[in-house]
Amino acid sequence: MSSKRKVPFSGSWRMPALGTVHFMKPLHMRSPVPQGRRHTLPASEFRSLSPEDAISVFEIEREAFISVSGECPLHLDEVRHFLTLCPELSLGWFEEGRLVAFIIGSLWDQERLSLDALTLHRPHGSTVHVHVLAVHRTFRQQGKGSILMWRYLQYLRCLPYVRRAVLMCEDFLVPFYQRSGFHVLGPSEITVGPLTFTEMFYPVRGHAFMRRNSGC
Ligand SMILES: CC(C)(COP(=O)(O)OP(=O)(O)OC[C@H]1O[C@@H](n2cnc3c(N)ncnc32)[C@H](O)[C@@H]1OP(=O)(O)O)[C@@H](O)C(=O)NCCC(=O)NCCS
């Protein structure tokens, strides 16, 4: 089967409020120092994205994907779509208020990804489909992609209804995701012209011990 246009990177519903997860709390909620009025933007902040962040997301996608191949994993309307339906499954890394890296996910309810998974959010699914992970060009090769994915997977472990995460990527990024704990599922049925993809999964539920001991 061929995809009509998608180029996967490679990158809601009934979730607890993101702010209840310790590592995603705004910095001012975690700081032990007395709080005064903040006059500067936080140096580094992780938070879920909202539809208002869609333009910033798409700017990174434009540079990372469209300028390279003419396509991108999520078009602007799709970014808005997922950030409206399931913002809790997104995670942005902001430096002094500027988005430097992000992940967008949604729920899926099948064992493997099909074309529908590229555009649909299945609220009763137990699989998180990681649509895209991208890092702003000037911040790549600094560990940010790996760190953001690590934080995201930590967060997923705190969601009792999430069984696993899946993504599809080009072969050259398989080692990158393996280092984050993903395993190869096999070739994806989705192709884009001559491009083929490998499907990978991360066993969120398999980390029950870590979930029990993670303070979720
Ligand atoms: C892929 C991406 C998310 C990685 O984030 P990052 O912050 O740059 O990655 P990190 O610094 O955490 O890790 C670096 C490692 O990622 C892997 N990696 C990153 N980009 C890679 C690429 N283009 N090809 C192969 N491996 C790559 C390498 O293993 C690299 O380690 P190395 O330099 O020692 O070989 C980021 O580079 C990105 O957003 N790229 C633009 C989007 C893109 O090209 N996606 C792939 C299109 S299918």
mmCIF file of C-alpha atoms and ligand atoms in Angstrom:
data_model
loop_
_atom_site.group_PDB
_atom_site.id
_atom_site.type_symbol
_atom_site.label_atom_id
_atom_site.label_comp_id
_atom_site.label_asym_id
_atom_site.label_seq_id
_atom_site.Cartn_x
_atom_site.Cartn_y
_atom_site.Cartn_z
ATOM 1 C CA MET A 1 0.000 0.000 0.000
ATOM 2 C CA SER A 2 1.228 3.475 -0.777
ATOM 3 C CA SER A 3 0.765 6.588 1.259
ATOM 4 C CA LYS A 4 -0.620 9.499 -0.641
ATOM 5 C CA ARG A 5 1.934 11.891 0.692
ATOM 6 C CA LYS A 6 3.161 11.285 4.206
ATOM 7 C CA VAL A 7 6.781 11.343 5.161
ATOM 8 C CA PRO A 8 6.993 10.038 8.683
ATOM 9 C CA PHE A 9 9.759 11.549 10.703
ATOM 10 C CA SER A 10 11.987 10.046 12.090
ATOM 11 C CA GLY A 11 8.779 10.715 14.609
ATOM 12 C CA SER A 12 -6.512 12.188 23.811
ATOM 13 C CA TRP A 13 -9.219 12.095 25.812
ATOM 14 C CA ARG A 14 -8.856 10.571 29.223
ATOM 15 C CA MET A 15 -5.509 11.630 30.451
ATOM 16 C CA PRO A 16 -4.575 13.192 33.759
ATOM 17 C CA ALA A 17 -3.677 16.829 33.673
ATOM 18 C CA LEU A 18 -0.135 17.103 32.444
ATOM 19 C CA GLY A 19 0.746 19.378 35.294
ATOM 20 C CA THR A 20 0.258 16.492 37.709
ATOM 21 C CA VAL A 21 3.314 14.739 36.374
ATOM 22 C CA HIS A 22 6.309 15.917 38.281
ATOM 23 C CA PHE A 23 8.791 16.274 35.475
ATOM 24 C CA MET A 24 6.383 18.305 33.388
ATOM 25 C CA LYS A 25 5.429 20.741 36.081
ATOM 26 C CA PRO A 26 6.284 24.299 35.236
ATOM 27 C CA LEU A 27 9.675 25.165 36.581
ATOM 28 C CA HIS A 28 8.279 27.645 39.090
ATOM 29 C CA MET A 29 6.288 24.832 40.728
ATOM 30 C CA ARG A 30 9.371 22.760 41.284
ATOM 31 C CA SER A 31 11.799 25.401 42.377
ATOM 32 C CA PRO A 32 12.743 25.327 46.050
ATOM 33 C CA VAL A 33 13.616 29.015 46.040
ATOM 34 C CA PRO A 34 11.108 31.669 47.079
ATOM 35 C CA GLN A 35 8.962 32.755 44.185
ATOM 36 C CA GLY A 36 8.866 36.328 43.108
ATOM 37 C CA ARG A 37 7.383 37.769 39.992
ATOM 38 C CA ARG A 38 9.116 36.325 36.957
ATOM 39 C CA HIS A 39 10.645 38.924 34.669
ATOM 40 C CA THR A 40 12.381 36.592 32.263
ATOM 41 C CA LEU A 41 11.240 33.543 30.356
ATOM 42 C CA PRO A 42 12.431 30.220 31.772
ATOM 43 C CA ALA A 43 15.716 29.082 30.316
ATOM 44 C CA SER A 44 14.375 25.611 29.698
ATOM 45 C CA GLU A 45 10.837 24.340 29.985
ATOM 46 C CA PHE A 46 8.960 21.199 28.999
ATOM 47 C CA ARG A 47 5.231 21.325 28.506
ATOM 48 C CA SER A 48 2.493 19.886 26.370
ATOM 49 C CA LEU A 49 1.640 21.843 23.267
ATOM 50 C CA SER A 50 -1.589 23.617 22.404
ATOM 51 C CA PRO A 51 -3.098 24.606 19.058
ATOM 52 C CA GLU A 52 -1.492 28.021 19.612
ATOM 53 C CA ASP A 53 1.911 26.342 19.222
ATOM 54 C CA ALA A 54 1.023 24.913 15.808
ATOM 55 C CA ILE A 55 2.802 27.631 13.826
ATOM 56 C CA SER A 56 6.042 27.130 15.772
ATOM 57 C CA VAL A 57 5.760 23.386 15.276
ATOM 58 C CA PHE A 58 5.204 23.793 11.583
ATOM 59 C CA GLU A 59 8.148 26.168 11.199
ATOM 60 C CA ILE A 60 10.436 23.435 12.519
ATOM 61 C CA GLU A 61 8.776 20.877 10.275
ATOM 62 C CA ARG A 62 9.126 23.183 7.280
ATOM 63 C CA GLU A 63 12.865 23.370 7.709
ATOM 64 C CA ALA A 64 13.364 19.762 8.762
ATOM 65 C CA PHE A 65 11.188 18.043 6.191
ATOM 66 C CA ILE A 66 9.566 20.247 3.572
ATOM 67 C CA SER A 67 12.784 21.952 2.556
ATOM 68 C CA VAL A 68 14.325 18.501 2.162
ATOM 69 C CA SER A 69 11.617 16.409 0.550
ATOM 70 C CA GLY A 70 8.690 18.736 -0.068
ATOM 71 C CA GLU A 71 6.647 16.794 2.456
ATOM 72 C CA CYS A 72 6.325 16.535 6.215
ATOM 73 C CA PRO A 73 4.787 14.126 8.716
ATOM 74 C CA LEU A 74 2.020 16.530 9.739
ATOM 75 C CA HIS A 75 0.719 19.434 7.762
ATOM 76 C CA LEU A 76 -0.335 22.549 9.617
ATOM 77 C CA ASP A 77 -4.007 21.602 9.749
ATOM 78 C CA GLU A 78 -3.068 18.164 11.038
ATOM 79 C CA VAL A 79 -0.822 19.661 13.707
ATOM 80 C CA ARG A 80 -3.762 21.771 14.850
ATOM 81 C CA HIS A 81 -6.029 18.732 14.619
ATOM 82 C CA PHE A 82 -3.933 16.593 16.953
ATOM 83 C CA LEU A 83 -3.080 19.449 19.312
ATOM 84 C CA THR A 84 -6.800 20.061 19.654
ATOM 85 C CA LEU A 85 -7.849 16.429 20.068
ATOM 86 C CA CYS A 86 -5.001 15.124 22.198
ATOM 87 C CA PRO A 87 -2.634 17.873 23.367
ATOM 88 C CA GLU A 88 -1.705 15.653 26.317
ATOM 89 C CA LEU A 89 0.197 13.400 23.952
ATOM 90 C CA SER A 90 2.454 16.170 22.790
ATOM 91 C CA LEU A 91 5.555 17.506 24.440
ATOM 92 C CA GLY A 92 7.485 20.640 23.621
ATOM 93 C CA TRP A 93 10.910 21.783 24.747
ATOM 94 C CA PHE A 94 11.158 25.541 25.044
ATOM 95 C CA GLU A 95 14.317 27.559 25.528
ATOM 96 C CA GLU A 96 13.577 31.073 26.756
ATOM 97 C CA GLY A 97 10.080 30.727 25.406
ATOM 98 C CA ARG A 98 11.131 29.496 21.986
ATOM 99 C CA LEU A 99 10.122 26.026 20.797
ATOM 100 C CA VAL A 100 13.286 24.066 20.033
ATOM 101 C CA ALA A 101 12.018 20.479 19.869
ATOM 102 C CA PHE A 102 8.710 18.663 20.011
ATOM 103 C CA ILE A 103 6.879 15.366 19.864
ATOM 104 C CA ILE A 104 3.297 14.930 18.692
ATOM 105 C CA GLY A 105 1.395 11.721 19.357
ATOM 106 C CA SER A 106 -2.133 10.368 19.217
ATOM 107 C CA LEU A 107 -3.867 7.126 20.160
ATOM 108 C CA TRP A 108 -4.127 4.155 17.873
ATOM 109 C CA ASP A 109 -6.018 0.898 18.284
ATOM 110 C CA GLN A 110 -4.371 -1.591 15.943
ATOM 111 C CA GLU A 111 -1.268 -3.711 16.278
ATOM 112 C CA ARG A 112 0.373 -2.147 13.240
ATOM 113 C CA LEU A 113 0.182 1.292 11.657
ATOM 114 C CA SER A 114 -1.884 1.797 8.521
ATOM 115 C CA LEU A 115 -2.621 4.891 6.450
ATOM 116 C CA ASP A 116 -5.502 5.792 8.738
ATOM 117 C CA ALA A 117 -3.077 6.091 11.632
ATOM 118 C CA LEU A 118 -1.457 9.068 9.955
ATOM 119 C CA THR A 119 -4.534 11.238 10.305
ATOM 120 C CA LEU A 120 -6.756 9.648 12.953
ATOM 121 C CA HIS A 121 -6.852 9.746 16.718
ATOM 122 C CA ARG A 122 -8.537 6.676 18.193
ATOM 123 C CA PRO A 123 -9.509 7.742 21.748
ATOM 124 C CA HIS A 124 -9.989 4.190 23.000
ATOM 125 C CA GLY A 125 -6.714 2.883 21.702
ATOM 126 C CA SER A 126 -3.928 1.785 24.005
ATOM 127 C CA THR A 127 -1.099 2.491 21.597
ATOM 128 C CA VAL A 128 0.490 5.906 21.328
ATOM 129 C CA HIS A 129 1.413 6.659 17.753
ATOM 130 C CA VAL A 130 4.367 9.017 17.776
ATOM 131 C CA HIS A 131 3.766 10.991 14.607
ATOM 132 C CA VAL A 132 6.787 13.206 14.738
ATOM 133 C CA LEU A 133 9.864 14.051 16.726
ATOM 134 C CA ALA A 134 11.794 17.013 15.413
ATOM 135 C CA VAL A 135 14.490 19.301 16.733
ATOM 136 C CA HIS A 136 15.117 22.810 15.464
ATOM 137 C CA ARG A 137 18.091 22.832 13.140
ATOM 138 C CA THR A 138 20.328 24.934 15.363
ATOM 139 C CA PHE A 139 19.754 22.638 18.338
ATOM 140 C CA ARG A 140 20.462 19.258 16.734
ATOM 141 C CA GLN A 141 23.269 16.924 17.700
ATOM 142 C CA GLN A 142 23.155 18.202 21.266
ATOM 143 C CA GLY A 143 21.223 15.319 22.750
ATOM 144 C CA LYS A 144 17.891 17.160 22.722
ATOM 145 C CA GLY A 145 16.056 14.650 20.541
ATOM 146 C CA SER A 146 17.130 11.785 22.800
ATOM 147 C CA ILE A 147 16.328 13.655 26.004
ATOM 148 C CA LEU A 148 12.915 14.755 24.783
ATOM 149 C CA MET A 149 12.026 11.211 23.772
ATOM 150 C CA TRP A 150 13.210 9.937 27.151
ATOM 151 C CA ARG A 151 10.998 12.418 28.973
ATOM 152 C CA TYR A 152 8.066 11.593 26.743
ATOM 153 C CA LEU A 153 8.394 7.864 27.401
ATOM 154 C CA GLN A 154 8.679 8.546 31.136
ATOM 155 C CA TYR A 155 5.423 10.435 30.897
ATOM 156 C CA LEU A 156 3.689 7.646 28.963
ATOM 157 C CA ARG A 157 4.620 5.210 31.718
ATOM 158 C CA CYS A 158 2.416 7.224 34.049
ATOM 159 C CA LEU A 159 -0.651 6.739 31.862
ATOM 160 C CA PRO A 160 -2.310 3.489 32.921
ATOM 161 C CA TYR A 161 -4.180 2.973 29.653
ATOM 162 C CA VAL A 162 -1.087 3.206 27.452
ATOM 163 C CA ARG A 163 0.311 -0.196 26.557
ATOM 164 C CA ARG A 164 2.967 0.762 24.062
ATOM 165 C CA ALA A 165 4.259 3.449 21.720
ATOM 166 C CA VAL A 166 4.844 2.949 18.018
ATOM 167 C CA LEU A 167 6.491 4.980 15.307
ATOM 168 C CA MET A 168 7.759 4.594 11.795
ATOM 169 C CA CYS A 169 11.058 5.924 10.569
ATOM 170 C CA GLU A 170 13.498 5.637 7.744
ATOM 171 C CA ASP A 171 16.099 2.953 8.215
ATOM 172 C CA PHE A 172 18.927 5.326 9.024
ATOM 173 C CA LEU A 173 17.172 6.417 12.206
ATOM 174 C CA VAL A 174 16.541 2.898 13.521
ATOM 175 C CA PRO A 175 19.692 2.920 15.694
ATOM 176 C CA PHE A 176 18.679 6.308 17.134
ATOM 177 C CA TYR A 177 15.332 4.962 18.300
ATOM 178 C CA GLN A 178 16.819 1.691 19.461
ATOM 179 C CA ARG A 179 18.997 3.706 21.818
ATOM 180 C CA SER A 180 15.771 5.192 23.232
ATOM 181 C CA GLY A 181 14.430 1.693 23.914
ATOM 182 C CA PHE A 182 12.378 1.061 20.777
ATOM 183 C CA HIS A 183 12.392 -2.351 19.093
ATOM 184 C CA VAL A 184 11.966 -3.130 15.423
ATOM 185 C CA LEU A 185 8.518 -4.463 14.501
ATOM 186 C CA GLY A 186 9.325 -4.845 10.834
ATOM 187 C CA PRO A 187 8.798 -3.027 7.564
ATOM 188 C CA SER A 188 5.887 -0.616 7.533
ATOM 189 C CA GLU A 189 3.104 -1.175 5.016
ATOM 190 C CA ILE A 190 3.157 2.577 4.434
ATOM 191 C CA THR A 191 5.441 3.841 1.718
ATOM 192 C CA VAL A 192 5.969 7.224 0.114
ATOM 193 C CA GLY A 193 7.069 6.867 -3.473
ATOM 194 C CA PRO A 194 10.396 5.066 -3.253
ATOM 195 C CA LEU A 195 10.710 5.612 0.484
ATOM 196 C CA THR A 196 10.135 2.713 2.810
ATOM 197 C CA PHE A 197 9.924 2.774 6.578
ATOM 198 C CA THR A 198 10.604 0.599 9.547
ATOM 199 C CA GLU A 199 7.959 0.312 12.230
ATOM 200 C CA MET A 200 9.186 0.313 15.820
ATOM 201 C CA PHE A 201 7.550 -0.115 19.191
ATOM 202 C CA TYR A 202 8.305 0.718 22.788
ATOM 203 C CA PRO A 203 6.751 -1.522 25.483
ATOM 204 C CA VAL A 204 5.346 1.051 27.880
ATOM 205 C CA ARG A 205 3.455 -1.533 29.894
ATOM 206 C CA GLY A 206 6.581 -3.639 30.107
ATOM 207 C CA HIS A 207 7.966 -1.035 32.405
ATOM 208 C CA ALA A 208 5.440 -1.654 35.177
ATOM 209 C CA PHE A 209 8.190 -1.844 37.773
ATOM 210 C CA MET A 210 9.492 1.543 36.730
ATOM 211 C CA ARG A 211 5.934 2.879 36.692
ATOM 212 C CA ARG A 212 5.409 1.685 40.263
ATOM 213 C CA ASN A 213 8.621 3.369 41.323
ATOM 214 C CA SER A 214 8.419 6.516 39.263
ATOM 215 C CA GLY A 215 6.140 8.544 41.493
ATOM 216 C CA CYS A 216 3.277 8.545 38.994
HETATM 217 C C1 LIG B 1 16.426 13.066 14.077
HETATM 218 C C2 LIG B 1 16.462 14.098 15.192
HETATM 219 C C3 LIG B 1 15.092 14.144 15.857
HETATM 220 C C4 LIG B 1 17.500 13.721 16.229
HETATM 221 O O1 LIG B 1 17.539 14.717 17.252
HETATM 222 P P1 LIG B 1 18.953 15.286 17.751
HETATM 223 O O2 LIG B 1 18.694 16.158 18.912
HETATM 224 O O3 LIG B 1 19.661 15.905 16.620
HETATM 225 O O4 LIG B 1 19.667 13.926 18.153
HETATM 226 P P2 LIG B 1 20.604 13.659 19.421
HETATM 227 O O5 LIG B 1 21.587 14.768 19.553
HETATM 228 O O6 LIG B 1 19.774 13.324 20.607
HETATM 229 O O7 LIG B 1 21.305 12.341 18.957
HETATM 230 C C5 LIG B 1 22.205 12.377 17.902
HETATM 231 C C6 LIG B 1 22.154 11.021 17.257
HETATM 232 O O8 LIG B 1 20.960 10.891 16.497
HETATM 233 C C7 LIG B 1 21.232 10.120 15.340
HETATM 234 N N1 LIG B 1 20.913 10.951 14.196
HETATM 235 C C8 LIG B 1 20.470 12.215 14.191
HETATM 236 N N2 LIG B 1 20.260 12.631 12.928
HETATM 237 C C9 LIG B 1 20.589 11.610 12.147
HETATM 238 C C10 LIG B 1 20.577 11.410 10.750
HETATM 239 N N3 LIG B 1 20.200 12.370 9.901
HETATM 240 N N4 LIG B 1 20.985 10.227 10.276
HETATM 241 C C11 LIG B 1 21.368 9.244 11.091
HETATM 242 N N5 LIG B 1 21.412 9.363 12.432
HETATM 243 C C12 LIG B 1 21.013 10.537 12.935
HETATM 244 C C13 LIG B 1 22.681 9.768 15.381
HETATM 245 O O9 LIG B 1 22.782 8.501 15.990
HETATM 246 C C14 LIG B 1 23.266 10.808 16.291
HETATM 247 O O10 LIG B 1 24.397 10.366 16.991
HETATM 248 P P3 LIG B 1 25.842 10.457 16.311
HETATM 249 O O11 LIG B 1 25.966 11.854 15.833
HETATM 250 O O12 LIG B 1 26.762 10.100 17.404
HETATM 251 O O13 LIG B 1 25.811 9.466 15.213
HETATM 252 C C15 LIG B 1 16.839 15.499 14.670
HETATM 253 O O14 LIG B 1 18.101 15.430 14.087
HETATM 254 C C16 LIG B 1 15.860 16.093 13.690
HETATM 255 O O15 LIG B 1 14.864 16.674 14.080
HETATM 256 N N6 LIG B 1 16.170 16.001 12.403
HETATM 257 C C17 LIG B 1 15.335 16.630 11.403
HETATM 258 C C18 LIG B 1 14.255 15.746 11.056
HETATM 259 C C19 LIG B 1 14.816 14.570 10.343
HETATM 260 O O16 LIG B 1 15.788 14.631 9.605
HETATM 261 N N7 LIG B 1 14.162 13.467 10.531
HETATM 262 C C20 LIG B 1 14.481 12.326 9.780
HETATM 263 C C21 LIG B 1 13.738 12.340 8.498
HETATM 264 S S1 LIG B 1 12.989 10.771 8.194
#
